[in-house]
CSV table of C-alpha atoms in Angstrom, one decimal:
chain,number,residue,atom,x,y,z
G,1229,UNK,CA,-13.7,-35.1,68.7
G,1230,UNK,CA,-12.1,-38.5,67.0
G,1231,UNK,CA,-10.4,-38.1,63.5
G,1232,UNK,CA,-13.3,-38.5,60.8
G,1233,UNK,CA,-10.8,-40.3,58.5
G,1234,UNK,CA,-10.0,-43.0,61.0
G,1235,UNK,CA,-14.0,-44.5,60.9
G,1236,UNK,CA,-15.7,-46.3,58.5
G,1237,UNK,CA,-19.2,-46.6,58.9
G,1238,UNK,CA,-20.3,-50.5,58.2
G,1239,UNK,CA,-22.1,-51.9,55.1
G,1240,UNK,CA,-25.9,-52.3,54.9
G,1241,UNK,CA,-28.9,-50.1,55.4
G,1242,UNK,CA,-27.8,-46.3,55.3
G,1243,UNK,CA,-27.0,-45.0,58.5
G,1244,UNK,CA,-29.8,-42.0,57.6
G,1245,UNK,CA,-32.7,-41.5,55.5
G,1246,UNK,CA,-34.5,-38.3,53.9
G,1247,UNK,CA,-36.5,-37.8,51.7
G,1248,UNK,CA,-37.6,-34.2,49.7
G,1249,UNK,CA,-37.5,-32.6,46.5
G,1250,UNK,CA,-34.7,-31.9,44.4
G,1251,UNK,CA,-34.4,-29.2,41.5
G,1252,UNK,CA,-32.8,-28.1,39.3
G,1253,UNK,CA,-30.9,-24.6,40.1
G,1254,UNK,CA,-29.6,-21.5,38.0
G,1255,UNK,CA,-27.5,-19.2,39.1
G,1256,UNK,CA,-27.8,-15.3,37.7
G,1257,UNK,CA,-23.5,-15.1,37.7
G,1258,UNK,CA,-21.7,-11.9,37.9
G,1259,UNK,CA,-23.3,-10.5,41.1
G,1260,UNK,CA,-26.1,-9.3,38.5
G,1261,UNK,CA,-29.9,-9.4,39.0
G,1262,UNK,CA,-31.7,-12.5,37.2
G,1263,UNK,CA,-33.3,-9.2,35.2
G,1264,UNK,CA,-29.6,-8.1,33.7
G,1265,UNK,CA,-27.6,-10.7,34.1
G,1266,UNK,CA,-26.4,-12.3,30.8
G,1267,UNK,CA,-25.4,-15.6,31.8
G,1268,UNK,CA,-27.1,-18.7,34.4
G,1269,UNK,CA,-25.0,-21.6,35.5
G,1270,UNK,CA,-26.7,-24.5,36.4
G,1271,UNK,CA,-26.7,-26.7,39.7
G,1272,UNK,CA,-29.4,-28.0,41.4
G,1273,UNK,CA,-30.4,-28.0,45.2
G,1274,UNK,CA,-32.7,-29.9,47.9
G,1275,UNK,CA,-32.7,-29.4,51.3
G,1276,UNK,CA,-32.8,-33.1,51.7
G,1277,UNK,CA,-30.6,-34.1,49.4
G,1278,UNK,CA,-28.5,-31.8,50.4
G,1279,UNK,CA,-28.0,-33.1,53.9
G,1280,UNK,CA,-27.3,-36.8,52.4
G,1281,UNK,CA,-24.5,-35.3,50.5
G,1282,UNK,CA,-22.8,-33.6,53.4
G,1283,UNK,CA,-23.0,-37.2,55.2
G,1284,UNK,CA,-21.9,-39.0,52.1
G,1285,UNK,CA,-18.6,-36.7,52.4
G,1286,UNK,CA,-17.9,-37.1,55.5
G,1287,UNK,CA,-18.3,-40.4,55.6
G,1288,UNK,CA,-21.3,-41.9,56.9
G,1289,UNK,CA,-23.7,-43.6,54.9
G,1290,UNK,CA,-26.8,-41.8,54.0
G,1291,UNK,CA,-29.7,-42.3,51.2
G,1292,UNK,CA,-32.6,-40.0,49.3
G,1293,UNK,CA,-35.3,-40.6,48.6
G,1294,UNK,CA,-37.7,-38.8,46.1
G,1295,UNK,CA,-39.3,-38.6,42.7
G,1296,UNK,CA,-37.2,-36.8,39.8
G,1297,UNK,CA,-39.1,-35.8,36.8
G,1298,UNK,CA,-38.1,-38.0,33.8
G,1299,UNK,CA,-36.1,-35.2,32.1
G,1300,UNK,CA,-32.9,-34.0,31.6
G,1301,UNK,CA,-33.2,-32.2,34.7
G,1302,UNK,CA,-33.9,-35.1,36.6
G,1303,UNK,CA,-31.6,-36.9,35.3
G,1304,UNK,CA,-28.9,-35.0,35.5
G,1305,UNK,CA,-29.6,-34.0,39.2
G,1306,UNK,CA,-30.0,-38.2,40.2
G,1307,UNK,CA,-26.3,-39.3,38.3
G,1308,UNK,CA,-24.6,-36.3,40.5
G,1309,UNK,CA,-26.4,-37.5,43.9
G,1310,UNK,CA,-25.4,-40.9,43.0
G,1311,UNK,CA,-22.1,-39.7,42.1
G,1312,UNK,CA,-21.9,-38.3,45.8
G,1313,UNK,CA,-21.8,-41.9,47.1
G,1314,UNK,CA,-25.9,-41.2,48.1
G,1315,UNK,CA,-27.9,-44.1,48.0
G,1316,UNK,CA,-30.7,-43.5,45.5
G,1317,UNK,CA,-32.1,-46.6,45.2
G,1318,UNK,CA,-35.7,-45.3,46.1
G,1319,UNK,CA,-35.5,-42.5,43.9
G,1320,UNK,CA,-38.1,-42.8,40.9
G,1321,UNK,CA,-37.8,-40.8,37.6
G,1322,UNK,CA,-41.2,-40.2,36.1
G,1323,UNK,CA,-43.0,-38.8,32.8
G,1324,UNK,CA,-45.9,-37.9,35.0
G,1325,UNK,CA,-44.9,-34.4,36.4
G,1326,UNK,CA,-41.3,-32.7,35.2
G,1327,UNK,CA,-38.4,-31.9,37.6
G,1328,UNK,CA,-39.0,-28.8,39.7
G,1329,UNK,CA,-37.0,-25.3,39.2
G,1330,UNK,CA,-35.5,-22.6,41.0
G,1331,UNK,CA,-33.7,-19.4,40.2
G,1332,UNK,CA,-31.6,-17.4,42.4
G,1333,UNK,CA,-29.6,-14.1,42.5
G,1334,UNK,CA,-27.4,-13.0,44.9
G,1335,UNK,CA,-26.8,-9.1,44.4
G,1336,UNK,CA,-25.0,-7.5,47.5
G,1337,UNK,CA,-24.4,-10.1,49.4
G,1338,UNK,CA,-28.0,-10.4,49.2
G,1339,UNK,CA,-29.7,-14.0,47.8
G,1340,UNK,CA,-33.0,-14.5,46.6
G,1341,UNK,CA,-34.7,-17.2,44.8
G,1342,UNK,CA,-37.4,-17.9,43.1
G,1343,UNK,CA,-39.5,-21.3,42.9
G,1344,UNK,CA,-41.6,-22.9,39.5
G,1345,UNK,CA,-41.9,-26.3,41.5
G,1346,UNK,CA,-45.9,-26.3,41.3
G,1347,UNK,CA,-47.4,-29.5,40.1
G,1348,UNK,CA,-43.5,-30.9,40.1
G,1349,UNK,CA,-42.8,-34.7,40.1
G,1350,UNK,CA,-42.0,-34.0,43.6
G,1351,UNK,CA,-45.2,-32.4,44.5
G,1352,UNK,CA,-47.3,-35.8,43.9
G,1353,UNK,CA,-45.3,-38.2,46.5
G,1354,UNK,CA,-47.4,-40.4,48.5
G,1355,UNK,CA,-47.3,-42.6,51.3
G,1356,UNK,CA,-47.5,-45.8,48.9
G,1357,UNK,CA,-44.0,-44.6,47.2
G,1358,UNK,CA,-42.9,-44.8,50.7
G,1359,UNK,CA,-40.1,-48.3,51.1
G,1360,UNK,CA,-40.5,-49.2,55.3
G,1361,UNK,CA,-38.2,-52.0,55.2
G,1362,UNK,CA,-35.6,-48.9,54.5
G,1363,UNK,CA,-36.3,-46.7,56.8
G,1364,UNK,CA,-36.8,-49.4,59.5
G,1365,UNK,CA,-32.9,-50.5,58.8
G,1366,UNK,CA,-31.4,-46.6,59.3
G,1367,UNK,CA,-30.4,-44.7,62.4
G,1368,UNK,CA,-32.4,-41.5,61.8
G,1369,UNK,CA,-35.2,-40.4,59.2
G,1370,UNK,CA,-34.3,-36.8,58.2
G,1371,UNK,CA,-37.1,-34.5,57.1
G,1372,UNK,CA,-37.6,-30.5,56.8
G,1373,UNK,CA,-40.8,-28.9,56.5
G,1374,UNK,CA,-40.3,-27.8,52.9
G,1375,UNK,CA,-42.0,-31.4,51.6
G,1376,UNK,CA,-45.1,-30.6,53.5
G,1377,UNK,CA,-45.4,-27.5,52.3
G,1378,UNK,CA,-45.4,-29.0,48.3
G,1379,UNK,CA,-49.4,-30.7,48.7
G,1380,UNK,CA,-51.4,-32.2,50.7
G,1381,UNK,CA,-50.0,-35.7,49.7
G,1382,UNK,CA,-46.8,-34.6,50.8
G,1383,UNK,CA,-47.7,-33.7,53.9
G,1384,UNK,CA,-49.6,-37.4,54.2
G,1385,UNK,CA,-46.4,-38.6,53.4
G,1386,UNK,CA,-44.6,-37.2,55.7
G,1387,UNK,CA,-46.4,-37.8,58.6
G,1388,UNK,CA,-46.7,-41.9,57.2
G,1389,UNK,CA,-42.7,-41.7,56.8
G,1390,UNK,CA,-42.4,-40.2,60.8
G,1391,UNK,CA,-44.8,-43.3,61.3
G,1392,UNK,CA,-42.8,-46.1,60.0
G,1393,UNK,CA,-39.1,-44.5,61.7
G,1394,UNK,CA,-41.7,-44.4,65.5
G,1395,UNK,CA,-42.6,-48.6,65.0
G,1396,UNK,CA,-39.1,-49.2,64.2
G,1397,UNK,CA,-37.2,-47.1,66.8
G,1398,UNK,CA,-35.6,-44.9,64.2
G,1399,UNK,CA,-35.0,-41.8,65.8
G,1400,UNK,CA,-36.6,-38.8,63.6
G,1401,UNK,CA,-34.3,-35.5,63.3
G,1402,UNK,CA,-36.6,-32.4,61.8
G,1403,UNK,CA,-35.6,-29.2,60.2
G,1404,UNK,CA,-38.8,-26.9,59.6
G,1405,UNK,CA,-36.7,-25.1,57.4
G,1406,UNK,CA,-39.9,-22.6,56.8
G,1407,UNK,CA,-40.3,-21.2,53.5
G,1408,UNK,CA,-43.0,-18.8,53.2
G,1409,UNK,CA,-42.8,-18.3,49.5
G,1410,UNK,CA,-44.6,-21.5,49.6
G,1411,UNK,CA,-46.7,-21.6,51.7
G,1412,UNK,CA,-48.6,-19.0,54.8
G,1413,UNK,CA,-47.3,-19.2,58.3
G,1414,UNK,CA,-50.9,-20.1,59.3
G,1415,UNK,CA,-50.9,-23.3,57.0
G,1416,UNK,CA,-47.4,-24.0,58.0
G,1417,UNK,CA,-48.2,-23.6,61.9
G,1418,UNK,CA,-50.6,-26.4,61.2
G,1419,UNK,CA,-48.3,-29.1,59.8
G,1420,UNK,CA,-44.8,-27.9,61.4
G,1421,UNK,CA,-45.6,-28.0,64.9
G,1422,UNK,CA,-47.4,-31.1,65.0
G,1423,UNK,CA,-44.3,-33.1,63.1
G,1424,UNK,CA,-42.0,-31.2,65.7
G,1425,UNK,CA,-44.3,-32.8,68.3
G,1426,UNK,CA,-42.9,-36.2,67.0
G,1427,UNK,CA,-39.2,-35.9,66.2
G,1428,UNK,CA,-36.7,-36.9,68.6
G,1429,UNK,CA,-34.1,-34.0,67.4
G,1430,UNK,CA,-35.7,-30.5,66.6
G,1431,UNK,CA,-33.8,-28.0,64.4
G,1432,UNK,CA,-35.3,-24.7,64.2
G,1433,UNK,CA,-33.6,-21.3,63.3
G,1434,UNK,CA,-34.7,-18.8,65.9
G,1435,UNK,CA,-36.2,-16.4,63.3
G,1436,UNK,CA,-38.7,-20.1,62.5
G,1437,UNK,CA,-39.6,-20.0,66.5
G,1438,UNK,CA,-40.4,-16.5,66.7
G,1439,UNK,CA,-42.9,-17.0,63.7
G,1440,UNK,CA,-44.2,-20.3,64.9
G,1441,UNK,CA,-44.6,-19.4,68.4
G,1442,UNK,CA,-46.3,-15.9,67.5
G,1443,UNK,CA,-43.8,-14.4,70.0
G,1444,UNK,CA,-40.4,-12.4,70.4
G,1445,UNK,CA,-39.9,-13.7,73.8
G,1446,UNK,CA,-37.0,-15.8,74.0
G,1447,UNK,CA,-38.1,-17.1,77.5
G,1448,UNK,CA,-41.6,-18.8,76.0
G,1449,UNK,CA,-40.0,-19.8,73.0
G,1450,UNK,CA,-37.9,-21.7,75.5
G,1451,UNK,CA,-41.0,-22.8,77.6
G,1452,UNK,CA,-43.0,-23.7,74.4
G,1453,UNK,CA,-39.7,-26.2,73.5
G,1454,UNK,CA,-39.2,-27.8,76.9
G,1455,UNK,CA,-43.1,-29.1,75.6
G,1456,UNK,CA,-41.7,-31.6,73.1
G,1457,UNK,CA,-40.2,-34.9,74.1
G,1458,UNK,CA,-37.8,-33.6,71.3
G,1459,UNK,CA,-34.1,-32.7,72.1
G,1460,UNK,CA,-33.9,-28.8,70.3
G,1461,UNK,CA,-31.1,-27.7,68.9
G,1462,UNK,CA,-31.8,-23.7,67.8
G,1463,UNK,CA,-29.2,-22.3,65.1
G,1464,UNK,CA,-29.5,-18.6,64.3
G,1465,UNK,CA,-28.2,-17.4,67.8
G,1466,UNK,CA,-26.0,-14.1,67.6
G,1467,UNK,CA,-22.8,-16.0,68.0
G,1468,UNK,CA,-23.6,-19.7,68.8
G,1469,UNK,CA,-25.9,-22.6,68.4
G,1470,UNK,CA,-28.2,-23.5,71.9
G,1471,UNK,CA,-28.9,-27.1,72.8
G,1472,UNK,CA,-31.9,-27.8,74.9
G,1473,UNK,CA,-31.6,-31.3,76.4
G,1474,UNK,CA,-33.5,-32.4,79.6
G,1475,UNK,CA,-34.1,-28.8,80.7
G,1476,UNK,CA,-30.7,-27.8,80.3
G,1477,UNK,CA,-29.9,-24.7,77.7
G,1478,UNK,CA,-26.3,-25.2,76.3
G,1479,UNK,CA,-24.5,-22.6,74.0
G,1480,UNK,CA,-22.0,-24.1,71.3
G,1481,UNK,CA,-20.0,-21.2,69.6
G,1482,UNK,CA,-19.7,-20.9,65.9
G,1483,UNK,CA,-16.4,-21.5,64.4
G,1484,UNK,CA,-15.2,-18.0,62.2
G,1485,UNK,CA,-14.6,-18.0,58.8
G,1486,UNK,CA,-12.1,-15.3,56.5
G,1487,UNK,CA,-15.0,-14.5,54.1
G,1488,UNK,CA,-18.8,-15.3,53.3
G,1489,UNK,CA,-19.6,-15.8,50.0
G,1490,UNK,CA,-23.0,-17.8,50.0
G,1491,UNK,CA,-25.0,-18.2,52.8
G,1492,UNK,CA,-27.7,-20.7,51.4
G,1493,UNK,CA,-27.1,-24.0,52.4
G,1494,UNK,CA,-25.3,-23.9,55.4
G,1495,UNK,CA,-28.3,-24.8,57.5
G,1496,UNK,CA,-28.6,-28.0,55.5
G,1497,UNK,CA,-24.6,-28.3,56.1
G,1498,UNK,CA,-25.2,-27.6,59.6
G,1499,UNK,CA,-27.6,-30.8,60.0
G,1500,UNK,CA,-25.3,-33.4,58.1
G,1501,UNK,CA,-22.7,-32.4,60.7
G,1502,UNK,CA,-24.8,-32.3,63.6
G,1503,UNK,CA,-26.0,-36.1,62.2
G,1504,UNK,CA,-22.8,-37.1,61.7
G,1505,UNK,CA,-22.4,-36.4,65.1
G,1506,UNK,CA,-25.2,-38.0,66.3
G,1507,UNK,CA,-24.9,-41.8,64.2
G,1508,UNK,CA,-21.2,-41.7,65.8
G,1509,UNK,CA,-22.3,-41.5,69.0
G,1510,UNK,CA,-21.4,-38.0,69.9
G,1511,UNK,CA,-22.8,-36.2,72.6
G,1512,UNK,CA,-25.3,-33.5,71.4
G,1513,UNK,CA,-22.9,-30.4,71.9
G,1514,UNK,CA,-20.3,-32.5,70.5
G,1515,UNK,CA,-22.7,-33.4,67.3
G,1516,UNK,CA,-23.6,-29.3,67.3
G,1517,UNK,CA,-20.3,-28.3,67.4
G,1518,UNK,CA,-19.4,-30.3,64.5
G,1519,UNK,CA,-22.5,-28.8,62.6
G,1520,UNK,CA,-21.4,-25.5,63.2
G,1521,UNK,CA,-17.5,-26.5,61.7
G,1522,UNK,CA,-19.4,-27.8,58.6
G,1523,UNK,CA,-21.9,-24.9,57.9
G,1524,UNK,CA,-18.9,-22.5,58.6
G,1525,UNK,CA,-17.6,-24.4,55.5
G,1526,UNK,CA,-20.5,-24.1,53.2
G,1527,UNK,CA,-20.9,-20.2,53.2
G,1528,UNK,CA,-17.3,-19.7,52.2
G,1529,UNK,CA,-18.1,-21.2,48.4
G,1530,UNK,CA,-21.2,-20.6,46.1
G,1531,UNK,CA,-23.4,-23.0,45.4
G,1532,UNK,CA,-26.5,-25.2,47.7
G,1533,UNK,CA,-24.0,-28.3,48.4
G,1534,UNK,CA,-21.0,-27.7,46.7
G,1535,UNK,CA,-18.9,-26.0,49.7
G,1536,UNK,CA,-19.7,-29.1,51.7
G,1537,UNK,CA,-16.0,-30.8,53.4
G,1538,UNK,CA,-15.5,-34.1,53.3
G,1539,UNK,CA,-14.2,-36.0,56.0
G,1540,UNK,CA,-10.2,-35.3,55.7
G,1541,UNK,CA,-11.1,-31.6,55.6
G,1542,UNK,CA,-12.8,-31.8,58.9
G,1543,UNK,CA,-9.9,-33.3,60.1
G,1544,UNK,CA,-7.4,-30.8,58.9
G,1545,UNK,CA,-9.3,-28.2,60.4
G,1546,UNK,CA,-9.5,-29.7,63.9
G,1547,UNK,CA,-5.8,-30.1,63.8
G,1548,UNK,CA,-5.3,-26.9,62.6
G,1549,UNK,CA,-3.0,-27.5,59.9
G,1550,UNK,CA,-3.4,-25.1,56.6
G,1551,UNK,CA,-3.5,-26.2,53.1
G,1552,UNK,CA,-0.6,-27.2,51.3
G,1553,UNK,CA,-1.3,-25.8,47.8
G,1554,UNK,CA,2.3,-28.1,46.1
């Protein structure tokens, strides 16, 4: 794997495009329940926006789109993307809908959150707020399955956005990244599989297959995959990440870390390395091995984004030198 630090991507359309919703976050500190705990720090955190931070830092170009509520939320939430060296050009504040919310807790190692995102800014997108000149000038459109699963405008949206990428020969990289607080594994079966139908690079967890495929059966889970024209790439193996290219099944190992802290967000850090990978012309285990360096990096901090390395930490981990603290 080349030094990260060594290449510069080139100026002009960003390399990758996503789009999703962003939100505000609070954090129950402490280790406490949200019910006793006495203090909330605030973040915010996006799936999507998530991912074109982690490419930002390691230094490929990358832009979100989405709609922020026009509120300090919002605000706050668009000055630190931008601040990440995202492009956020297509991002819209708007007094129509406020900025969506979500709570979490983590008590024993244990996280859970809890979403007031209903009738969020977000939640309204449609194709029209859609910009096809910019996703006809990237590398790869970047979606999850958490937009669909906001309203049926989002889900039109979606589908148009995977449209545009298909005339244009942008390849389309999908994360189902299924949330059943928000919606029923029936409804998402409907919208999920069809999009994985059209992405060039899936990226299911194996847990997400075994609900969407109605089976435990690693073998038909397999079949049902070799189906797509899609390359799969399956995280949430016992100790490594499978690639399914061309027939082939290929496991990747996961790099070990001293401690986890935070598990949430280390999918998303998986995909901006695995994309990283893939806009440098990696090969795919290359590109998965280098998503499985950088979601080894997000679960040793707190926080949705904020463990993300940039590109001289990849590099000092490759060549195994430690840090030099003065």
């Amino acid at each position: 794997m080349n030094s990260f630090s060594e290449t510069r991507p080139k100026p002009g359309s960003p390399e990758v495009v996503t789009f999703g919703e962003s939100m505000a976050l609070l954090i129950a500190e402490g280790g406490k329940g949200l019910e006793y705990a006495s203090a909330l720090s605030p973040s915010f955190g996006g799936a999507e926006s998530n991912v074109a931070i982690g490419l930002a830092r390691l230094g490929q170009t990358s832009g979100w789109c989405g709609r922020l509520g026009d509120d300090p939320f919002g605000r706050r939430i668009l000055k630190v993307i931008r601040g990440e060296g995202v492009d956020v050009s297509r991002v819209r504040l708007t007094d129509e809908a406020p900025t969506g919310m979500m709570v979490r807790e983590n008590v024993a190692g244990k996280s859970s959150v809890y979403y007031y995102r209903k009738l969020s800014a977000a939640s309204f997108m449609r194709p029209e707020h859609l910009d096809e000149s910019y996703i006809a000038g990237a590398k790869v459109l970047h979606l999850t399955g958490i937009t669909p699963a906001l309203s049926a405008s989002c889900v039109e949206t979606a589908h148009a956005a995977v449209d545009i990428a298909k005339r244009h020969g942008v390849k389309v990289s999908f994360d189902p990244n299924l949330r059943l607080k928000l919606w029923s594994i029936e409804d998402a079966r409907k919208v999920l599989l069809p999009l994985a139908m059209k992405a060039d690079y899936f990226l299911p967890g194996l847990d997400e297959l075994k609900l969407l495929y109605e089976t435990d059966s690693v073998d038909t889970i397999i079949g049902k995959l070799q189906e797509l024209s899609a390359i799969s790439i399956i995280k949430g193996g016992d100790d490594c990440t499978f690639v399914l290219e061309q027939g082939h099944l290929t496991s990747v190992p996961y790099y070990k870390v001293e401690q986890v802290i935070d598990t949430v967000g280390a999918g998303d850090g998986f995909c901006a390395g695995f994309l990283a990978g893939v806009v440098r012309g990696y090969s795919m285990v290359e590109a998965v091995r280098l998503g499985n360096l950088v979601g080894a990096q997000v679960i040793q901090a707190v926080g949705d984004w904020e463990g993300l390395p940039s590109a001289a930490e990849i590099d000092r981990l490759l060549s195994g030198k430690g840090h030099v603290e003065r």
